[in-house]
Coordinates of C-alpha atoms and ligand atoms in Angstrom, one line a residue:
M55 CA 13.3 163.2 -49.0
S56 CA 9.6 163.6 -50.2
L57 CA 6.6 161.4 -48.6
F58 CA 6.3 160.0 -51.7
E59 CA 9.7 158.7 -51.8
T60 CA 9.0 157.1 -48.6
M61 CA 6.3 155.1 -50.0
G62 CA 8.5 152.9 -52.3
L63 CA 7.3 154.3 -55.5
K64 CA 9.6 153.7 -58.7
A65 CA 12.0 156.5 -59.9
E66 CA 10.2 156.8 -63.0
I67 CA 7.0 157.6 -61.1
L68 CA 8.6 159.9 -58.7
G69 CA 10.1 161.9 -61.6
A70 CA 6.7 162.1 -63.3
I71 CA 4.9 163.3 -60.3
Q72 CA 7.5 165.5 -59.5
E73 CA 7.0 167.3 -62.8
L74 CA 3.4 167.5 -62.2
G75 CA 4.2 169.6 -59.1
F76 CA 3.0 166.9 -56.5
E77 CA 5.4 167.5 -53.6
N78 CA 3.8 165.6 -50.8
P79 CA 0.7 163.2 -51.0
T80 CA -2.7 164.2 -50.2
P81 CA -4.5 162.7 -47.1
I82 CA -6.4 160.3 -49.2
Q83 CA -3.0 159.3 -51.1
E84 CA -1.2 158.7 -47.7
Q85 CA -4.0 156.4 -46.7
T86 CA -4.1 154.4 -50.0
I87 CA -0.9 154.2 -51.7
P88 CA 1.0 152.3 -48.9
F89 CA -1.9 150.1 -48.4
L90 CA -2.3 149.3 -52.0
L91 CA 1.1 148.6 -52.7
E92 CA 1.2 145.9 -49.8
N93 CA -2.2 144.4 -49.9
D94 CA -4.4 142.9 -52.5
Q95 CA -7.5 143.2 -50.3
D96 CA -10.6 145.1 -51.7
M97 CA -11.0 148.8 -50.7
V98 CA -13.9 151.1 -50.4
A99 CA -12.8 155.1 -50.3
L100 CA -15.3 157.7 -49.2
A101 CA -13.8 160.7 -51.0
Q102 CA -14.9 163.6 -52.9
T103 CA -13.7 164.9 -56.2
G104 CA -10.5 167.0 -55.9
T105 CA -9.2 165.3 -53.0
G106 CA -6.4 163.6 -55.3
K107 CA -8.2 160.5 -55.6
T108 CA -6.9 159.5 -59.0
A109 CA -3.5 159.4 -58.1
A110 CA -4.6 157.5 -54.7
F111 CA -5.5 154.5 -57.3
G112 CA -3.7 155.4 -60.2
L113 CA 0.0 155.6 -58.8
P114 CA -0.5 151.8 -57.1
I115 CA -1.8 150.5 -60.4
V116 CA 1.1 152.3 -62.5
Q117 CA 3.6 151.2 -60.1
Q118 CA 2.4 147.3 -60.2
F119 CA 1.0 146.4 -63.6
D120 CA 3.2 144.5 -66.1
C121 CA 4.1 146.6 -69.3
S122 CA 5.5 143.5 -71.2
V123 CA 1.9 141.9 -71.1
K124 CA -0.2 143.5 -74.0
A125 CA -3.7 142.9 -72.3
P126 CA -5.9 144.7 -70.1
Q127 CA -4.8 144.5 -66.4
A128 CA -6.9 147.4 -64.7
L129 CA -10.3 148.5 -65.7
I130 CA -11.2 151.9 -64.5
L131 CA -15.1 153.0 -64.6
S132 CA -15.9 156.6 -64.5
P133 CA -19.7 158.1 -64.9
T134 CA -18.8 160.6 -67.4
R135 CA -16.8 160.9 -70.8
E136 CA -15.1 164.1 -69.0
L137 CA -14.0 162.2 -66.3
A138 CA -12.8 159.4 -68.1
L139 CA -10.7 161.5 -70.3
Q140 CA -9.4 163.3 -67.0
I141 CA -8.4 160.0 -65.5
A142 CA -6.7 158.6 -68.6
K143 CA -4.6 161.9 -68.8
D144 CA -3.6 161.7 -65.3
L145 CA -2.7 158.0 -65.7
E146 CA -0.7 158.8 -69.0
N147 CA 1.1 161.5 -67.2
F148 CA 2.0 159.0 -64.1
S149 CA 3.0 156.6 -66.5
K150 CA 5.0 158.6 -69.1
N151 CA 8.4 157.2 -68.0
I152 CA 7.4 153.7 -68.1
K153 CA 8.2 152.3 -71.6
G154 CA 5.5 150.3 -73.2
A155 CA 2.7 151.6 -71.0
K156 CA -0.7 151.9 -73.1
I157 CA -4.1 153.4 -71.6
A158 CA -7.2 153.1 -73.8
T159 CA -10.1 155.6 -73.2
L160 CA -13.6 154.3 -74.0
Y161 CA -16.7 156.5 -74.0
G162 CA -19.9 157.0 -76.1
G163 CA -20.5 159.6 -78.8
S164 CA -17.2 159.1 -80.2
D165 CA -15.7 156.6 -83.1
I166 CA -15.7 153.2 -81.7
R167 CA -13.0 152.1 -84.3
K168 CA -10.5 154.4 -82.8
Q169 CA -11.4 152.9 -79.2
I170 CA -11.1 149.3 -80.6
K171 CA -7.5 150.0 -82.3
E172 CA -6.6 151.4 -78.9
L173 CA -7.5 148.1 -77.1
E174 CA -5.9 145.9 -80.0
S175 CA -2.8 147.9 -79.5
G176 CA -2.4 146.3 -76.1
A177 CA -3.6 148.6 -73.7
Q178 CA -2.9 147.4 -70.3
I179 CA -5.2 150.1 -68.5
V180 CA -8.7 151.0 -69.8
V181 CA -10.6 153.7 -68.4
G182 CA -14.2 153.8 -69.6
T183 CA -17.8 154.6 -69.2
P184 CA -20.2 152.0 -68.2
G185 CA -22.2 151.9 -71.4
R186 CA -19.4 152.2 -73.9
T187 CA -17.4 149.7 -72.0
L188 CA -20.0 147.0 -72.0
D189 CA -20.5 147.3 -75.6
L190 CA -17.1 146.6 -76.5
I191 CA -17.2 143.7 -73.6
K192 CA -20.3 142.3 -75.7
R193 CA -18.3 142.8 -79.2
S194 CA -15.7 140.9 -77.5
K195 CA -13.1 143.6 -78.2
L196 CA -12.6 144.1 -74.6
K197 CA -11.5 141.2 -72.5
V198 CA -11.9 141.5 -68.7
N199 CA -11.8 138.1 -67.7
E200 CA -8.0 138.3 -66.6
I201 CA -7.9 141.9 -64.9
Q202 CA -6.3 142.4 -61.5
W203 CA -7.9 145.8 -60.7
L204 CA -11.1 147.1 -61.0
V205 CA -11.8 150.8 -60.0
L206 CA -15.3 152.2 -59.7
D207 CA -14.8 156.0 -59.5
E208 CA -17.6 158.2 -58.3
A209 CA -19.7 155.1 -57.9
D210 CA -22.6 157.2 -56.4
E211 CA -22.8 159.1 -59.6
M212 CA -22.7 156.1 -61.8
L213 CA -25.5 154.6 -60.0
S214 CA -27.5 158.2 -60.0
M215 CA -27.0 158.3 -63.6
G216 CA -28.7 154.9 -64.2
F217 CA -25.7 152.6 -64.8
K218 CA -26.8 149.9 -62.4
D219 CA -27.6 147.4 -64.8
D220 CA -24.5 148.0 -66.8
L221 CA -22.3 148.0 -63.9
D222 CA -23.6 144.6 -62.8
A223 CA -23.4 143.3 -66.3
I224 CA -19.5 144.4 -66.4
L225 CA -18.8 143.1 -63.0
K226 CA -19.9 139.5 -63.7
D227 CA -17.5 139.3 -66.2
T228 CA -14.5 139.9 -64.3
P229 CA -12.5 137.4 -62.5
A230 CA -13.1 136.8 -58.8
E231 CA -9.7 137.0 -57.8
K232 CA -9.1 140.7 -58.7
Q233 CA -8.7 143.6 -56.5
T234 CA -11.8 145.9 -56.4
L235 CA -11.5 149.6 -55.4
L236 CA -14.7 151.8 -55.0
F237 CA -14.4 155.6 -54.7
S238 CA -17.7 157.6 -53.8
A239 CA -18.6 160.6 -52.2
T240 CA -21.5 159.3 -50.6
M241 CA -22.6 155.7 -49.4
P242 CA -26.4 155.2 -50.4
K243 CA -27.7 151.8 -49.9
E244 CA -27.2 150.5 -53.5
I245 CA -23.3 151.2 -53.2
V246 CA -23.3 149.1 -49.9
R247 CA -25.0 146.6 -51.8
I248 CA -22.4 146.6 -54.6
A249 CA -19.8 146.4 -52.0
N250 CA -21.7 143.5 -50.1
T251 CA -22.1 141.6 -53.6
Y252 CA -18.8 142.1 -55.4
M253 CA -16.3 142.8 -52.7
A254 CA -14.8 140.6 -50.1
D255 CA -14.3 142.3 -46.7
P256 CA -13.1 145.7 -48.3
H257 CA -10.8 147.9 -46.2
E258 CA -12.4 151.2 -45.7
V259 CA -10.9 154.7 -45.9
T260 CA -12.6 157.9 -45.4
V261 CA -11.1 161.3 -46.0
G262 CA -13.1 164.3 -44.9
K263 CA -16.2 163.5 -43.6
R264 CA -19.1 163.6 -45.8
N265 CA -21.4 166.7 -45.6
T266 CA -18.6 168.9 -44.4
A267 CA -17.7 171.9 -46.3
A268 CA -14.1 172.5 -47.6
E269 CA -12.1 174.3 -44.8
N270 CA -11.0 177.3 -46.6
V271 CA -14.1 178.4 -48.4
E272 CA -16.1 181.4 -47.2
H273 CA -19.8 180.8 -47.6
N274 CA -21.4 184.3 -48.3
Y275 CA -25.0 185.4 -49.3
Y276 CA -26.6 188.4 -50.7
L277 CA -30.2 189.0 -50.1
V278 CA -32.2 190.6 -52.7
H279 CA -35.5 190.5 -54.3
A280 CA -35.8 187.7 -56.8
K281 CA -36.5 190.1 -59.8
D282 CA -32.9 191.9 -58.9
R283 CA -30.9 188.4 -59.2
Y284 CA -29.1 189.2 -62.3
I285 CA -28.5 192.7 -61.3
A286 CA -26.9 191.4 -58.2
L287 CA -24.9 188.7 -60.0
K288 CA -23.6 191.6 -62.3
R289 CA -22.3 193.5 -59.1
V290 CA -20.7 190.5 -57.8
A291 CA -18.6 190.2 -60.9
D292 CA -17.8 194.1 -60.9
I293 CA -16.8 194.2 -57.5
N294 CA -14.3 191.1 -58.3
P295 CA -12.6 192.1 -61.3
N296 CA -10.3 189.2 -61.4
I297 CA -13.1 186.8 -60.9
Y298 CA -12.6 183.2 -62.2
G299 CA -15.6 181.2 -61.3
I300 CA -18.6 179.0 -62.0
I301 CA -22.1 180.4 -62.0
F302 CA -24.6 177.5 -61.1
C303 CA -28.3 177.8 -62.3
R304 CA -31.1 175.1 -61.7
T305 CA -32.1 174.6 -65.4
R306 CA -30.8 174.8 -69.1
A307 CA -33.1 177.6 -69.8
E308 CA -31.8 179.6 -66.9
T309 CA -28.2 178.7 -67.7
K310 CA -28.6 179.9 -71.4
D311 CA -30.6 183.1 -70.3
V312 CA -28.0 184.2 -67.6
A313 CA -25.0 183.4 -70.1
D314 CA -26.7 185.4 -72.8
K315 CA -27.3 188.5 -70.8
L316 CA -23.8 188.4 -69.4
M317 CA -22.3 188.1 -72.9
Q318 CA -24.6 190.9 -74.2
D319 CA -23.6 193.1 -71.2
G320 CA -19.8 192.7 -72.3
Y321 CA -18.8 189.8 -69.6
N322 CA -16.2 187.2 -70.4
A323 CA -18.6 184.6 -69.9
D324 CA -20.4 181.4 -71.7
A325 CA -22.7 178.7 -71.0
L326 CA -22.2 174.9 -70.2
H327 CA -25.4 172.8 -70.4
G328 CA -27.0 169.7 -71.8
D329 CA -28.1 171.4 -75.0
L330 CA -24.7 171.8 -76.5
S331 CA -22.9 169.1 -78.6
Q332 CA -19.8 167.5 -77.2
A333 CA -17.7 169.6 -79.6
Q334 CA -19.2 172.7 -78.1
R335 CA -19.0 171.6 -74.8
D336 CA -15.2 170.8 -75.3
H337 CA -14.6 174.1 -76.8
V338 CA -16.5 175.8 -73.9
M339 CA -14.5 173.7 -71.2
S340 CA -11.2 174.0 -72.6
R341 CA -11.7 178.1 -73.0
F342 CA -12.5 178.1 -69.2
R343 CA -9.6 175.7 -68.3
S344 CA -7.3 177.9 -70.2
K345 CA -8.9 181.1 -68.6
H346 CA -9.8 182.7 -71.6
L347 CA -13.3 182.7 -70.2
Q348 CA -13.8 184.3 -66.7
M349 CA -17.0 183.1 -65.7
L350 CA -19.0 179.9 -66.8
V351 CA -22.7 179.8 -66.2
A352 CA -23.6 175.9 -65.9
T353 CA -26.0 173.4 -64.5
D354 CA -24.9 170.8 -62.1
V355 CA -25.0 167.9 -64.5
A356 CA -23.0 170.0 -67.1
A357 CA -20.4 170.9 -64.6
R358 CA -20.0 167.4 -63.5
G359 CA -17.0 166.3 -65.7
L360 CA -15.0 169.9 -65.2
D361 CA -12.3 169.9 -62.8
V362 CA -10.7 173.2 -62.2
N363 CA -8.4 173.8 -59.2
E364 CA -8.0 177.6 -58.9
L365 CA -11.7 178.9 -59.1
T366 CA -11.7 182.2 -57.0
H367 CA -15.6 181.9 -56.7
V368 CA -18.5 179.7 -57.1
I369 CA -21.8 181.6 -57.2
N370 CA -25.1 179.8 -56.5
Y371 CA -27.6 182.0 -58.9
N372 CA -30.1 179.9 -57.0
L373 CA -29.8 177.7 -53.9
P374 CA -30.0 174.1 -54.9
D375 CA -32.9 171.8 -53.6
D376 CA -30.3 169.5 -52.0
P377 CA -27.9 170.9 -49.4
E378 CA -25.5 168.3 -50.3
V379 CA -25.4 169.8 -53.9
Y380 CA -24.3 173.2 -52.4
I381 CA -21.8 171.3 -50.4
H382 CA -20.5 170.0 -53.8
R383 CA -20.8 173.1 -55.8
S384 CA -18.8 175.3 -53.0
G385 CA -16.1 172.6 -52.4
R386 CA -15.1 173.4 -56.2
T387 CA -13.5 176.4 -54.8
G388 CA -10.8 176.7 -52.0
R389 CA -8.9 173.7 -53.4
A390 CA -5.1 173.2 -53.2
G391 CA -4.7 175.3 -50.1
K392 CA -6.3 178.4 -51.9
K393 CA -8.8 180.4 -50.4
G394 CA -12.3 180.3 -52.1
I395 CA -15.4 182.3 -51.7
S396 CA -18.9 180.8 -52.3
I397 CA -21.7 183.2 -53.0
T398 CA -25.3 182.6 -52.9
L399 CA -28.0 184.9 -54.2
I400 CA -31.4 184.4 -52.1
H401 CA -34.3 186.3 -51.6
M402 CA -36.4 186.6 -48.3
R403 CA -38.5 183.5 -48.6
E404 CA -35.4 181.2 -49.1
K405 CA -33.7 181.9 -45.8
G406 CA -35.3 178.7 -44.3
K407 CA -33.3 176.7 -47.4
L408 CA -30.2 178.7 -46.3
R409 CA -30.6 177.3 -42.7
D410 CA -31.2 173.7 -43.9
V411 CA -27.8 174.0 -46.0
E412 CA -25.9 175.4 -42.7
K413 CA -27.2 172.7 -40.5
K414 CA -25.9 170.0 -43.0
M415 CA -22.4 171.5 -43.6
G416 CA -21.9 172.6 -40.0
K417 CA -20.9 176.0 -41.1
Q418 CA -22.6 179.7 -41.1
F419 CA -23.3 181.9 -44.2
T420 CA -22.2 185.4 -43.8
K421 CA -24.6 188.0 -45.1
I422 CA -22.8 190.6 -47.2
P423 CA -24.5 193.7 -48.3
V424 CA -24.8 194.0 -52.1
P425 CA -22.1 196.6 -53.4
L426 CA -23.2 199.9 -54.1
G427 CA -22.2 201.7 -57.5
K428 CA -19.7 203.9 -55.8
E429 CA -17.8 201.0 -54.2
I430 CA -17.7 198.9 -57.4
C431 CA -16.3 202.2 -59.4
E432 CA -13.8 202.7 -56.7
K433 CA -12.7 198.8 -57.0
Q434 CA -12.7 198.8 -60.8
L435 CA -10.8 202.1 -60.7
F436 CA -8.0 200.9 -58.6
N437 CA -7.9 197.6 -60.6
L438 CA -7.5 199.5 -63.6
I439 CA -4.7 201.6 -61.9
D440 CA -2.8 198.5 -60.7
R441 CA -3.0 197.0 -64.0
V442 CA -1.7 200.1 -65.6
E443 CA 1.1 200.1 -63.1
K444 CA 2.2 196.4 -63.6
V445 CA 1.7 196.0 -67.0
E446 CA 4.8 194.7 -69.0
V447 CA 5.8 197.2 -71.3
N448 CA 7.3 195.9 -74.8
N449 CA 9.5 198.7 -75.5
E450 CA 10.9 197.4 -78.6
Q451 CA 7.4 196.7 -80.3
I452 CA 6.0 200.0 -79.6
A453 CA 9.2 202.0 -80.1
E454 CA 8.4 202.8 -83.6
F455 CA 4.6 204.1 -82.8
M456 CA 5.8 206.3 -79.9
P457 CA 7.1 209.4 -81.6
V458 CA 3.8 209.8 -83.3
I459 CA 1.8 209.3 -80.2
Y460 CA 4.2 211.6 -78.1
K461 CA 3.6 214.5 -80.8
K462 CA -0.3 213.7 -80.7
L463 CA -0.7 213.8 -76.9
A464 CA 2.0 216.6 -76.4
W465 CA -0.7 219.1 -75.6
L466 CA -2.0 217.2 -72.4
E467 CA -0.3 217.9 -69.1
R468 CA 0.6 214.7 -67.2
E469 CA -2.7 214.9 -64.9
E470 CA -4.8 215.3 -67.7
L471 CA -3.1 212.7 -69.8
I472 CA -3.8 210.3 -66.9
K473 CA -7.4 211.3 -66.5
H474 CA -7.8 210.8 -70.4
F475 CA -6.3 207.2 -69.9
V476 CA -8.4 206.1 -66.9
S477 CA -11.6 207.3 -68.7
V478 CA -11.1 205.3 -71.7
E479 CA -11.6 202.2 -69.6
F480 CA -13.6 203.7 -66.8
N481 CA -16.5 205.7 -68.4
R482 CA -18.6 202.3 -68.9
F483 CA -18.5 201.7 -65.2
L484 CA -19.2 205.4 -64.2
Q485 CA -22.3 205.4 -66.9
Y486 CA -23.9 202.0 -65.7
Y487 CA -23.6 202.8 -62.0
E488 CA -24.4 206.6 -62.3
N489 CA -28.0 206.2 -61.1
A490 CA -27.7 202.5 -59.9
K491 CA -29.9 202.0 -56.9
D492 CA -29.5 200.0 -53.8
I493 CA -30.6 196.5 -54.2
N494 CA -30.5 195.3 -50.8
V495 CA -33.6 194.0 -49.2
D496 CA -34.6 196.0 -46.1
E497 CA -35.3 192.9 -43.9
A498 CA -37.1 194.5 -41.2
R499 CA -39.5 196.0 -43.5
E500 CA -40.1 192.9 -45.5
K501 CA -40.9 190.9 -42.4
E502 CA -43.4 193.6 -41.6
S503 CA -45.0 193.4 -44.9
M504 CA -45.2 189.6 -45.0
R505 CA -46.7 189.5 -41.4
G506 CA -49.3 192.5 -42.6
D507 CA -50.1 189.9 -45.6
R508 CA -50.9 187.3 -43.0
R509 CA -53.0 189.6 -40.9
R510 CA -55.0 190.8 -43.8
G511 CA -55.9 187.1 -44.6
G512 CA -54.8 187.6 -48.1
R513 CA -52.7 184.4 -47.7
D514 CA -53.4 182.4 -45.0
G515 CA -50.6 180.1 -43.5
R516 CA -51.3 177.2 -46.1
E517 CA -51.3 179.6 -49.2
R518 CA -48.1 181.0 -48.0
G519 CA -46.5 177.6 -47.5
D520 CA -47.8 176.8 -51.0
R521 CA -46.1 179.7 -52.4
G522 CA -42.9 179.0 -50.5
S523 CA -42.9 175.6 -51.9
R524 CA -43.1 176.8 -55.5
E525 CA -40.5 179.1 -55.1
R526 CA -38.4 176.4 -53.8
G527 CA -39.3 174.1 -56.5
G528 CA -39.7 176.1 -59.5
D529 CA -38.1 179.6 -58.5
R530 CA -40.8 182.3 -59.1
E531 CA -38.6 184.6 -61.1
R532 CA -37.7 181.9 -63.6
G533 CA -41.3 180.9 -63.7
D534 CA -42.3 184.4 -64.8
R535 CA -40.0 184.7 -67.3
G536 CA -40.7 181.4 -68.8
R537 CA -44.2 182.0 -68.9
A538 CA -43.5 185.4 -70.6
R539 CA -41.6 183.5 -73.1
R540 CA -43.7 180.8 -73.7
G541 CA -46.2 180.9 -76.5
N542 CA -48.8 178.7 -75.1
G543 CA -49.7 181.5 -72.4
G544 CA -47.7 179.5 -69.7
N545 CA -49.7 176.4 -69.2
M546 CA -47.8 173.8 -67.2
S547 CA -48.8 170.1 -67.1
R548 CA -48.4 168.5 -63.8
F549 CA -47.1 164.7 -63.9
F550 CA -47.3 161.9 -61.5
F551 CA -44.0 160.4 -61.1
S552 CA -44.1 156.7 -59.7
L553 CA -41.0 157.0 -57.1
G554 CA -40.6 159.2 -54.2
K555 CA -38.4 159.6 -51.3
K556 CA -38.3 155.9 -50.3
S557 CA -36.6 155.1 -53.5
G558 CA -33.9 158.0 -52.9
V559 CA -35.5 160.5 -55.2
N560 CA -35.0 164.1 -54.5
K561 CA -35.8 167.4 -56.7
R562 CA -32.5 167.4 -58.1
A563 CA -32.7 163.6 -59.2
I564 CA -36.2 164.7 -61.2
I565 CA -34.6 167.6 -62.7
D566 CA -31.7 165.4 -63.8
L567 CA -33.9 162.6 -65.2
I568 CA -36.0 165.2 -67.5
N569 CA -32.6 166.7 -68.6
Q570 CA -31.1 163.3 -69.3
N571 CA -34.3 161.8 -71.0
T572 CA -34.7 164.9 -73.4
P573 CA -31.2 165.4 -74.5
G574 CA -30.9 168.7 -76.9
K575 CA -34.3 170.3 -75.4
S576 CA -34.8 173.1 -73.1
I577 CA -38.1 172.2 -71.3
D578 CA -39.2 174.8 -68.5
I579 CA -39.7 172.8 -65.3
G580 CA -42.3 174.3 -62.8
S581 CA -42.7 173.1 -59.4
I582 CA -41.6 169.6 -58.0
E583 CA -43.3 167.8 -55.0
V584 CA -41.4 164.7 -53.7
L585 CA -43.5 162.8 -51.5
K586 CA -42.7 159.3 -49.8
G587 CA -43.8 157.0 -52.5
F588 CA -44.2 159.1 -55.3
S589 CA -43.7 162.7 -56.7
F590 CA -45.0 165.1 -59.0
F591 CA -43.4 167.8 -61.2
E592 CA -44.7 170.5 -63.8
I593 CA -43.1 171.1 -67.0
D594 CA -44.3 173.3 -70.0
S595 CA -47.4 172.0 -71.4
N596 CA -46.0 172.0 -75.0
Y597 CA -43.8 169.0 -74.2
E598 CA -46.4 166.7 -72.6
K599 CA -46.2 164.1 -75.4
E600 CA -42.6 164.5 -75.9
I601 CA -42.0 163.8 -72.1
T602 CA -44.4 160.9 -72.0
K603 CA -42.5 159.3 -74.9
A604 CA -39.2 160.2 -73.5
F605 CA -39.9 158.3 -70.4
K606 CA -41.0 155.2 -71.6
N607 CA -37.6 153.5 -70.8
A608 CA -36.7 155.6 -68.1
R609 CA -35.0 154.4 -65.1
F610 CA -33.7 155.7 -61.7
R611 CA -31.0 153.8 -59.8
G612 CA -32.1 150.8 -62.0
Q613 CA -35.7 151.0 -61.1
K614 CA -38.3 151.7 -64.1
V615 CA -40.0 155.0 -63.8
N616 CA -43.6 155.5 -64.9
I617 CA -45.2 159.1 -65.4
E618 CA -48.5 160.3 -66.3
V619 CA -50.3 163.6 -66.7
A620 CA -52.1 164.5 -63.5
N621 CA -53.8 167.5 -64.6
K622 CA -53.0 170.8 -66.5
K623 CA -52.5 174.2 -64.7
K624 CA -52.6 177.6 -66.1
Ligands
AMP943 P1 -8.7 164.4 -58.3 O1 -9.2 164.4 -56.9 O2 -7.8 163.0 -58.5 O3 -9.2 165.2 -59.4 O4 -7.4 165.4 -57.8 C1 -7.5 166.7 -57.9 C2 -6.4 167.6 -58.4 O5 -5.4 167.6 -57.4 C3 -6.0 167.3 -59.7 O6 -5.6 168.4 -60.3 C4 -4.5 166.7 -59.3 O7 -3.4 166.9 -60.6 C5 -3.9 167.4 -58.0 N1 -3.3 166.4 -57.2 C6 -3.5 165.4 -56.9 N2 -2.6 165.0 -56.0 C7 -1.7 165.9 -55.6 C8 -0.5 166.2 -54.9 N3 -0.1 165.3 -54.2 N4 -0.1 167.4 -54.8 C9 -0.8 168.2 -55.7 N5 -1.7 168.1 -56.5 C10 -2.3 167.1 -56.4

């Protein structure tokens, strides 16, 4: 008898989850399912994506809703369209054996009439993003005044994406006696406020401590010069022929750049970033999910809705500014009991940042030497031989061609023949790595040369610090390439940004806000400085007017944001 059975779930549900391959509940499910089946107290759960939280709230709802009533009984709010679709799909799977169960999914950028029809057909469970959900409430197409369950999923993400006002407006329309379930990976002040305002004495559940990294993930880093970052990435891909991973970049421009280069170099990769249309994004994601793509190059924002369980690697092309972002990224591998590897490419001046991440996640990084050409060739060769050995031969289909093939190759001895087959695939690697240099950084020498710089007085402590912070904010390598590409000779405009650390702003939040407020644009971002009460950021001067306009109504966690040009910089 599985633990799910002892929880008292209906046979229809047990059958459905068995088909999904759920054998035993995950820790959060163990804590929430029995509780939610027996209590109508509100609940706050600290849990990250990948912990099984959809089933943690979904199974009790599917068990308890009344399928004979054709009106919304549960409303589930999620920050992104992708997550909403994922939740709806999971709920459909859980309730597939329950007759009359209907689920409506509401999200922007898609035909509203179809969604209205779904609601009118009597959906009992509604999953939506806050903006579209509020829109349908205002149009009186969605009635939430009789719901019994309200779920706020990834509540912290909803707030950081600026949905605070929408959430407040939706929550106001819901009945007081419903059960509210709030799921969040972090507990910023604003979530505590929501819990205090809209929930009554919530039961608290914590799964996996905040800031701890997934247990079975190895954290490795490669130390290279900034200019060798891409070459290092290729070597990571080549030494792991069966890689299935996400490569995280800081900006859309970098994402495009890295993905374009990988594709040109013959890798099975593509990009996922905010400039793609929804249809393009869906296409890339589905190719990745079905493993037709081996490597997905993505920004953090774009990868948010993508939930894939079997990633072998997460690669940080750059270290993110916020250690928690690193923890979140690396937690995408090593799931469902499998081993995962998180690789970070850094240069000398980023070692301090690496230590910050180590402190926050309570785990050490391991330095791994960048593989040399010979090692890569060896690995590729044995992978090829392995494939040759294990490939399934379809005797029937190739039978008719074999006589001609045997005849053509008859002049080759067995050993010679093997060499020929191997070379067809392998020459590409041999050629590429024939004269490949060792790109590992000699740390002792680098340290010495950094000390020398200081002694010569070429850069005093402050100047070095400045440079360090620019690299942290804007990344020198990216900046250099950006300048070479830009037609205006690399002018950057420095903007004053009216909020700072006090309001919860960090560098990632600023990058996200710029991306969100300039959809479809690829704007180079330079250094970002976050101070206590305000901040500064640099962007390509060509976009000065556009960004000023785009930020007219911008909000961060519900607070209005003002920006103005501070000065221009060459
Ligand atoms: P979630 O955190 O809800 O996004 O779930 C993460 C992944 O774990 C999803 O792919 C689920 O299908 C899967 N999952 C959830 N619960 C279980 C379980 N009890 N056993 C196995 N897989 C599960």
